[in-house]
mmCIF file of C-alpha atoms and ligand atoms in Angstrom:
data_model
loop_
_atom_site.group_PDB
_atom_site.id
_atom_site.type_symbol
_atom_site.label_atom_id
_atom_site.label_comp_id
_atom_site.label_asym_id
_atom_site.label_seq_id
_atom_site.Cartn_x
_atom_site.Cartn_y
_atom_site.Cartn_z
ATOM 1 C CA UNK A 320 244.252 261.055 26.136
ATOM 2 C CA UNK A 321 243.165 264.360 27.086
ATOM 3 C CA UNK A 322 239.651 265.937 26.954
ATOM 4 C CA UNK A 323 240.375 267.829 23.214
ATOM 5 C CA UNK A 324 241.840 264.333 21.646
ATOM 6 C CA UNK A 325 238.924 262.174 23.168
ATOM 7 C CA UNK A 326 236.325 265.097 21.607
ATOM 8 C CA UNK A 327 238.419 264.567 18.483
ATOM 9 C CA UNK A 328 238.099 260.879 18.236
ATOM 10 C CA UNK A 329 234.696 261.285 18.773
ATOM 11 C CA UNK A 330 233.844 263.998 15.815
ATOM 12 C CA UNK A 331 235.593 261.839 13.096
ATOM 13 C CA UNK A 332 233.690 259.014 13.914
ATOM 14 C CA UNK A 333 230.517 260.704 13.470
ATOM 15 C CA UNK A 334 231.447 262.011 10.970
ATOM 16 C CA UNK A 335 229.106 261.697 7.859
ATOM 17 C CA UNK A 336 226.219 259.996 10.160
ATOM 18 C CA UNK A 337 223.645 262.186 11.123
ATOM 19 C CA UNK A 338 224.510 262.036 14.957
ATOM 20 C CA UNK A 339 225.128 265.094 17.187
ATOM 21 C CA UNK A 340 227.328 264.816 20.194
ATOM 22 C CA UNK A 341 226.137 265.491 23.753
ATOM 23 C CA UNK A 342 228.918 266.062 25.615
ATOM 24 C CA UNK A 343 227.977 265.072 29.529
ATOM 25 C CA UNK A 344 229.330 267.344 31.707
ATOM 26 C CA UNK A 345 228.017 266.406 34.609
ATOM 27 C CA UNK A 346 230.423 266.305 37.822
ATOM 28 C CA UNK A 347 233.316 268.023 35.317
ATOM 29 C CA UNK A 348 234.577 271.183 36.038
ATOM 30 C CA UNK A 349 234.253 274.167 34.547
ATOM 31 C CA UNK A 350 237.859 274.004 33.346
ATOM 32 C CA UNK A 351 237.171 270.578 32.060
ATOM 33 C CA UNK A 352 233.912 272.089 30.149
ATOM 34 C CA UNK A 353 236.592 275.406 28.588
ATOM 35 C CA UNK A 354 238.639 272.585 27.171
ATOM 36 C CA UNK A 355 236.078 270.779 25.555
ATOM 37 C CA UNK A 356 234.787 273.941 24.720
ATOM 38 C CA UNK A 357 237.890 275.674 23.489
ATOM 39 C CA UNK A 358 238.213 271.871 21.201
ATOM 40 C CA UNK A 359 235.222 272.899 18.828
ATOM 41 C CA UNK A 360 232.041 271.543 21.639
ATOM 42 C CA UNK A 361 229.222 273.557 21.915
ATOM 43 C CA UNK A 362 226.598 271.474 23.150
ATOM 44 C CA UNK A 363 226.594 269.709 26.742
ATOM 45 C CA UNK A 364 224.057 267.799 28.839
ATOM 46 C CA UNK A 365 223.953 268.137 32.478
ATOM 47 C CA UNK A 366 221.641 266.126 34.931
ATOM 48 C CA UNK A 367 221.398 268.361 38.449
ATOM 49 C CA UNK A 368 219.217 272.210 37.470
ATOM 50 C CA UNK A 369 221.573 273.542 40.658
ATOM 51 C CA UNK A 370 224.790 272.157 39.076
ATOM 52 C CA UNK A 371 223.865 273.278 35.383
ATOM 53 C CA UNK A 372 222.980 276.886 36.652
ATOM 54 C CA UNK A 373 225.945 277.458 38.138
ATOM 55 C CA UNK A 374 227.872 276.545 35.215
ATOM 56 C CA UNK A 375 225.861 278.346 32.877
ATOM 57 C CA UNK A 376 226.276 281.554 34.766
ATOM 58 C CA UNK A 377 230.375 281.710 34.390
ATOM 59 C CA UNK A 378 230.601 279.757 31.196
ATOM 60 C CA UNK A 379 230.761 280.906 27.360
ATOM 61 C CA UNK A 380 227.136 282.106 26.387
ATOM 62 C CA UNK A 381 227.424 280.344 23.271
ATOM 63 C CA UNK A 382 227.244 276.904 24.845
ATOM 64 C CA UNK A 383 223.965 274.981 24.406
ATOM 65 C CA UNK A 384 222.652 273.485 27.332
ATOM 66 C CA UNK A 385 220.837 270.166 27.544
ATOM 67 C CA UNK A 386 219.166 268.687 30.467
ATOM 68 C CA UNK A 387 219.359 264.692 30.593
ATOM 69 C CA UNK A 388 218.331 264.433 34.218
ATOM 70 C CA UNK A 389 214.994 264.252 36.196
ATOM 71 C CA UNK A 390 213.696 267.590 36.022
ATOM 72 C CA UNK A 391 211.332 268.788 39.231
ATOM 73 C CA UNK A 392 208.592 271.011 38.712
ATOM 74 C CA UNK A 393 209.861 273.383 41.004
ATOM 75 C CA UNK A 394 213.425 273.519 39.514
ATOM 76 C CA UNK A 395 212.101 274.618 35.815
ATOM 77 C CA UNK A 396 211.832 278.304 36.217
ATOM 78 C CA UNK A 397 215.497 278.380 36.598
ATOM 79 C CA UNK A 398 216.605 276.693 33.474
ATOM 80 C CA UNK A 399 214.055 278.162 31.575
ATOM 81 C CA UNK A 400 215.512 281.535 30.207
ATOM 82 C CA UNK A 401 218.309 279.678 28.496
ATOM 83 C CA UNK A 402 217.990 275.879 28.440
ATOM 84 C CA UNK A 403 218.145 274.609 24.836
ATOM 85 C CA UNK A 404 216.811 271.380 24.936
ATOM 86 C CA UNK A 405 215.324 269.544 27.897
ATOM 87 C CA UNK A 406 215.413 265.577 27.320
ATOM 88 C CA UNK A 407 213.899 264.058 30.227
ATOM 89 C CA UNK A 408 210.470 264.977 30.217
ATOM 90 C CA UNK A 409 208.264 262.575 31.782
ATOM 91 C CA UNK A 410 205.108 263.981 32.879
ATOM 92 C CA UNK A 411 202.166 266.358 31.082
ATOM 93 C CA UNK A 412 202.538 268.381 34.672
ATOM 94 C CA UNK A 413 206.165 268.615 34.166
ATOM 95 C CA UNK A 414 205.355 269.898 30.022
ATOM 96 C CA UNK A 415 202.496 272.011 31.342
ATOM 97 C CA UNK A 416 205.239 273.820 33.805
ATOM 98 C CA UNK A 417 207.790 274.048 31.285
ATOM 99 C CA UNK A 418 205.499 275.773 29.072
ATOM 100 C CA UNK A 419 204.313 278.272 31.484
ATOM 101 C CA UNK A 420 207.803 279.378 32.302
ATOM 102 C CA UNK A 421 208.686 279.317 28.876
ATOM 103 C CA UNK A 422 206.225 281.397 28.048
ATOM 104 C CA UNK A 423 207.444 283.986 30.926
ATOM 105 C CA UNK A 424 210.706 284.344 29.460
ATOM 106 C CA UNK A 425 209.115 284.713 25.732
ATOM 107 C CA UNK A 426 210.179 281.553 24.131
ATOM 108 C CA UNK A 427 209.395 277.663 23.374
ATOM 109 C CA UNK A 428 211.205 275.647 24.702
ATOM 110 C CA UNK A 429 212.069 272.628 23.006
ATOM 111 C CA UNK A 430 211.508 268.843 24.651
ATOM 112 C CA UNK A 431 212.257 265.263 24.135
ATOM 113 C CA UNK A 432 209.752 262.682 25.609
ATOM 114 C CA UNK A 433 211.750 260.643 28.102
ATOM 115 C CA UNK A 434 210.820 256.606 26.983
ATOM 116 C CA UNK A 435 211.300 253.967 29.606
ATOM 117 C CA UNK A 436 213.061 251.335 28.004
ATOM 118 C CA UNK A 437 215.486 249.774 30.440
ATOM 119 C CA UNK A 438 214.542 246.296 32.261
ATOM 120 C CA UNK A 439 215.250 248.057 35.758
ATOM 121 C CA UNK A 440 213.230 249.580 38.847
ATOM 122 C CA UNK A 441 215.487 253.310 39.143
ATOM 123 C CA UNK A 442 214.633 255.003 35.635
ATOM 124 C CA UNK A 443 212.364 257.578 35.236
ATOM 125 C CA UNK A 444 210.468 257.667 31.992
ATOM 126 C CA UNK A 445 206.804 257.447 30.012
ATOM 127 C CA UNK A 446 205.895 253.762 29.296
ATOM 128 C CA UNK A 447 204.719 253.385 25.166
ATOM 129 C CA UNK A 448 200.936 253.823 26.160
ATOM 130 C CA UNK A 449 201.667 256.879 28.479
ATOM 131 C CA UNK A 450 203.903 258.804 25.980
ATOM 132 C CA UNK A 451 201.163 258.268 23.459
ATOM 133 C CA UNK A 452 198.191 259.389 25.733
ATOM 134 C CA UNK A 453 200.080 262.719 26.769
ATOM 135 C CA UNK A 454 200.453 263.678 23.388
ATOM 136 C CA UNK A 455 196.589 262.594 22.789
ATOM 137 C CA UNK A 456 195.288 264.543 25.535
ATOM 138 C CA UNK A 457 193.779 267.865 25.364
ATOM 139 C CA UNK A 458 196.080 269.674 27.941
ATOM 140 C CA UNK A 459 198.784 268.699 25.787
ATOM 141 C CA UNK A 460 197.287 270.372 22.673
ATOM 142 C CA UNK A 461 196.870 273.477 24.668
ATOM 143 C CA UNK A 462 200.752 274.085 25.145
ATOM 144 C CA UNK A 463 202.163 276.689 22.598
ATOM 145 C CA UNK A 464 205.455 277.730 23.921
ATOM 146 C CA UNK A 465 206.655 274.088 24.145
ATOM 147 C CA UNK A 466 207.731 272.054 20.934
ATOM 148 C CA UNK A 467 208.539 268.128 21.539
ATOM 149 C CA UNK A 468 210.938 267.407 19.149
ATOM 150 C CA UNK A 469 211.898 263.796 19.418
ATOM 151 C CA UNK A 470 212.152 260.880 22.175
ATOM 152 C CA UNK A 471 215.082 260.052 24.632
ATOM 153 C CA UNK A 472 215.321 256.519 26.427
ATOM 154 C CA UNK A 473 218.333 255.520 28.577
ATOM 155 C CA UNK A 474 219.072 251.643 28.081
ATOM 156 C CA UNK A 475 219.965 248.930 30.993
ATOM 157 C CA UNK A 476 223.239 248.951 32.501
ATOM 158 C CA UNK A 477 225.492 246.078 31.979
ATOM 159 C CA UNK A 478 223.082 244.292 30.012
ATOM 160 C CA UNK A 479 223.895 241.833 27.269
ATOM 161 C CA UNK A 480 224.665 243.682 23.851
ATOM 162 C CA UNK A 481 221.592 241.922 22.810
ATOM 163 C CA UNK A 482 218.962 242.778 25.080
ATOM 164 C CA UNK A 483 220.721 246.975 24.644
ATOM 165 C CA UNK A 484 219.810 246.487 21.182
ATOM 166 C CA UNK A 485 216.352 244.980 21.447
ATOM 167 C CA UNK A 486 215.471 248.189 23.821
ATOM 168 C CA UNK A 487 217.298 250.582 21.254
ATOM 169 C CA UNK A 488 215.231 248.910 18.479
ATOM 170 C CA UNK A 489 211.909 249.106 20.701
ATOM 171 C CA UNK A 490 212.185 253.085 20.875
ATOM 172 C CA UNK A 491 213.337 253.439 17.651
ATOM 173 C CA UNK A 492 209.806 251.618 16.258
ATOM 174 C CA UNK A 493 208.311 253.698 18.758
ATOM 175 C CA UNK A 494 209.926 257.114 17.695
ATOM 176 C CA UNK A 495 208.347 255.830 14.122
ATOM 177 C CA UNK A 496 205.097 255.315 14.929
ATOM 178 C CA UNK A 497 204.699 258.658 16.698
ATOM 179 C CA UNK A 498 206.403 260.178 14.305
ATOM 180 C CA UNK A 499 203.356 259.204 11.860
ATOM 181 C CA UNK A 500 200.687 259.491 14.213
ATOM 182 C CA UNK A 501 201.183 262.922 15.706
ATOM 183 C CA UNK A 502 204.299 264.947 13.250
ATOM 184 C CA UNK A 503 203.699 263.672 9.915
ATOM 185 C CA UNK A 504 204.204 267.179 8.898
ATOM 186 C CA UNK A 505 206.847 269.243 11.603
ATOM 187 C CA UNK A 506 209.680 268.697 10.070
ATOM 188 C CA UNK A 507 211.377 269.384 13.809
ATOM 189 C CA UNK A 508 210.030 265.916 15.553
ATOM 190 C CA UNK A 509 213.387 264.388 14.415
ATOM 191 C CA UNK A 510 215.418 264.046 17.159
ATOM 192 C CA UNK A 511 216.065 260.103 18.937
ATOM 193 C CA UNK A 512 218.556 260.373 21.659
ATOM 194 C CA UNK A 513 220.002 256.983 22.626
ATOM 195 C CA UNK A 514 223.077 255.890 23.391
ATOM 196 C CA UNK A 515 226.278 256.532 25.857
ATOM 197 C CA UNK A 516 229.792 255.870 26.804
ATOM 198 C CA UNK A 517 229.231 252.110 26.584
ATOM 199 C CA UNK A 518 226.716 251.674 24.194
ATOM 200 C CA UNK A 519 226.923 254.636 21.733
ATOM 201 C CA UNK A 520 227.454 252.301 18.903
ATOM 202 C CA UNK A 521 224.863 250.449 18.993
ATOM 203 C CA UNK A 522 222.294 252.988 19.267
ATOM 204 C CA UNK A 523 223.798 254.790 16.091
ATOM 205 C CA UNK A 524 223.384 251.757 14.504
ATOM 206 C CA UNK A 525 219.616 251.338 15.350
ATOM 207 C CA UNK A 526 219.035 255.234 14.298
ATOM 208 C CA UNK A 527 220.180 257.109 17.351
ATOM 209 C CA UNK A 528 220.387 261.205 16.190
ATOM 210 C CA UNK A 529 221.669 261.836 19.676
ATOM 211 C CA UNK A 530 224.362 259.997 21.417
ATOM 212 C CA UNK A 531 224.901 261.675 25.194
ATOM 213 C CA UNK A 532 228.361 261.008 26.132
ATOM 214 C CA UNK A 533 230.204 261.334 29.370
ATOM 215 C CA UNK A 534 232.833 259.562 30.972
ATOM 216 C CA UNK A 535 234.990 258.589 27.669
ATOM 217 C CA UNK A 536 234.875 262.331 26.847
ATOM 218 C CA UNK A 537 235.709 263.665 30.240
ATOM 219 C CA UNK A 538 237.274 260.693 32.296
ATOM 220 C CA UNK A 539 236.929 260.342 35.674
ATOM 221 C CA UNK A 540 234.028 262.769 36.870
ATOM 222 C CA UNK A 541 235.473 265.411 39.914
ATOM 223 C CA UNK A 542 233.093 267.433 41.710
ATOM 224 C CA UNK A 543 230.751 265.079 44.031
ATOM 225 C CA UNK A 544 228.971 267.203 45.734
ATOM 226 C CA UNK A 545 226.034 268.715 44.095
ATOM 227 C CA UNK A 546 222.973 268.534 45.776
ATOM 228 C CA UNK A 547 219.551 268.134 44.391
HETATM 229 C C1 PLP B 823 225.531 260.436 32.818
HETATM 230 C C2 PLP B 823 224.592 260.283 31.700
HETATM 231 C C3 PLP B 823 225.062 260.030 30.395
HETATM 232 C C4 PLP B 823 226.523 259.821 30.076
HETATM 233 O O1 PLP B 823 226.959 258.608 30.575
HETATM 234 P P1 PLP B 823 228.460 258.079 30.288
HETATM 235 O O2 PLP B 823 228.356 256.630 30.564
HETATM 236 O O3 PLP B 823 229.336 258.809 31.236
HETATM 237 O O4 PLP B 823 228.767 258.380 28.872
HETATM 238 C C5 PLP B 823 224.127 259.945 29.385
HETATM 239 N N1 PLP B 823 222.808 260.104 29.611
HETATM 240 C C6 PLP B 823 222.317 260.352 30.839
HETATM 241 C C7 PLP B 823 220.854 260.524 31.014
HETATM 242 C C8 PLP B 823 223.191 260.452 31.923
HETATM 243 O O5 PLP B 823 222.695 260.701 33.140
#
């Protein structure tokens, strides 16, 4: 199937759930990104700052960009004058650096709270009583020209469907209970991305409002050589 009927596939089965579609680009080609683009996709998640630049530059400026990677302090002031969503943050330096190049290029820029959920050494991520400290702490309070909308948590690979859903289910009470705690009222702390190629469903079905989806969208990923 190519890259348009995938996309296609995808957008009738969401349709009528309150899900929006992350299509990952990562490692795809700009060509591969026009088609998807060209099908009706606006919004995209990339994981390298380097790799996302570069296709930001030459791509349609109508695209929204998410970042779904492990974002360096360093790397922010490049993504900041356009990124739309940044989903992996994991750090109150990282939010504190965000918000002062946000502020630079007159905006707020708009966050998710990376979760740790997965039963594995290599993901990055706030444990429960970590997420809930940054957003208790005074430095945290201070930021204006940052806005954390929501919580993203990448699940273990190749895990039994039941363990998958036990972690989707442990973010999802967590997403509620911060959701009380600290944005009873903003309206815009609504956003719980979980879920991917292999386990999209289940996260929708344990209240995913994000699903980030690569390599049944895109196929076999092309370009390998993006550096850090
Ligand atoms: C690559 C990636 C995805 C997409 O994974 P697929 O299995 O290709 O759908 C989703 N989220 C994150 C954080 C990723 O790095």
């Amino acid at each position: 199937m190519s890259i348009a009927d995938n996309l296609l596939k995808y957008k009738k089965e969401l349709e009528g759930e309150n899900v929006e579609l992350i299509a990952v680009s990562k490692f795809n080609t700009t060509e591969a990104i026009l088609e998807a683009y060209e099908a009706g996709q606006r919004i995209f998640g990339e994981n390298i700052v380097q790799e996302l630049v570069e296709k930001q530059e030459v791509l349609p400026k109508d695209i929204e960009w998410h970042l779904i990677g492990h974002l360096q302090t360093n790397k922010v002031k490049y993504i900041a004058p356009f990124i739309t969503l940044i989903q992996s943050v994991d750090s109150i330096k990282l939010l504190q650096e965000i918000n002062k190049q946000a502020l630079k290029n007159k905006r707020v820029i708009d966050c998710l709270l990376q979760i740790y959920i997965a039963d594995e050494e290599t993901k990055f991520g706030l444990d429960h009583a970590e997420a809930i400290e940054l957003l208790r702490s005074e430095e945290y309070l201070a930021l204006k020209n940052i806005r954390i909308v929501g919580l993203m948590g990448i699940a273990s690979n190749n895990a039994e469907e039941k363990q998958t859903k036990d972690e989707f289910q442990e973010l999802k009470v967590l997403f509620d209970g911060i959701k009380l705690s600290f944005f009873r009222k903003e309206d815009s702390f609504k956003e719980l991305s979980m879920g991917m190629s292999g386990d999209y469903k289940l996260a929708i079905e344990e209240g995913s409002t994000m699903v980030r989806i690569g390599s049944s969208i895109f196929g076999a990923r092309k370009i390998k050589h993006f550096k850090a």
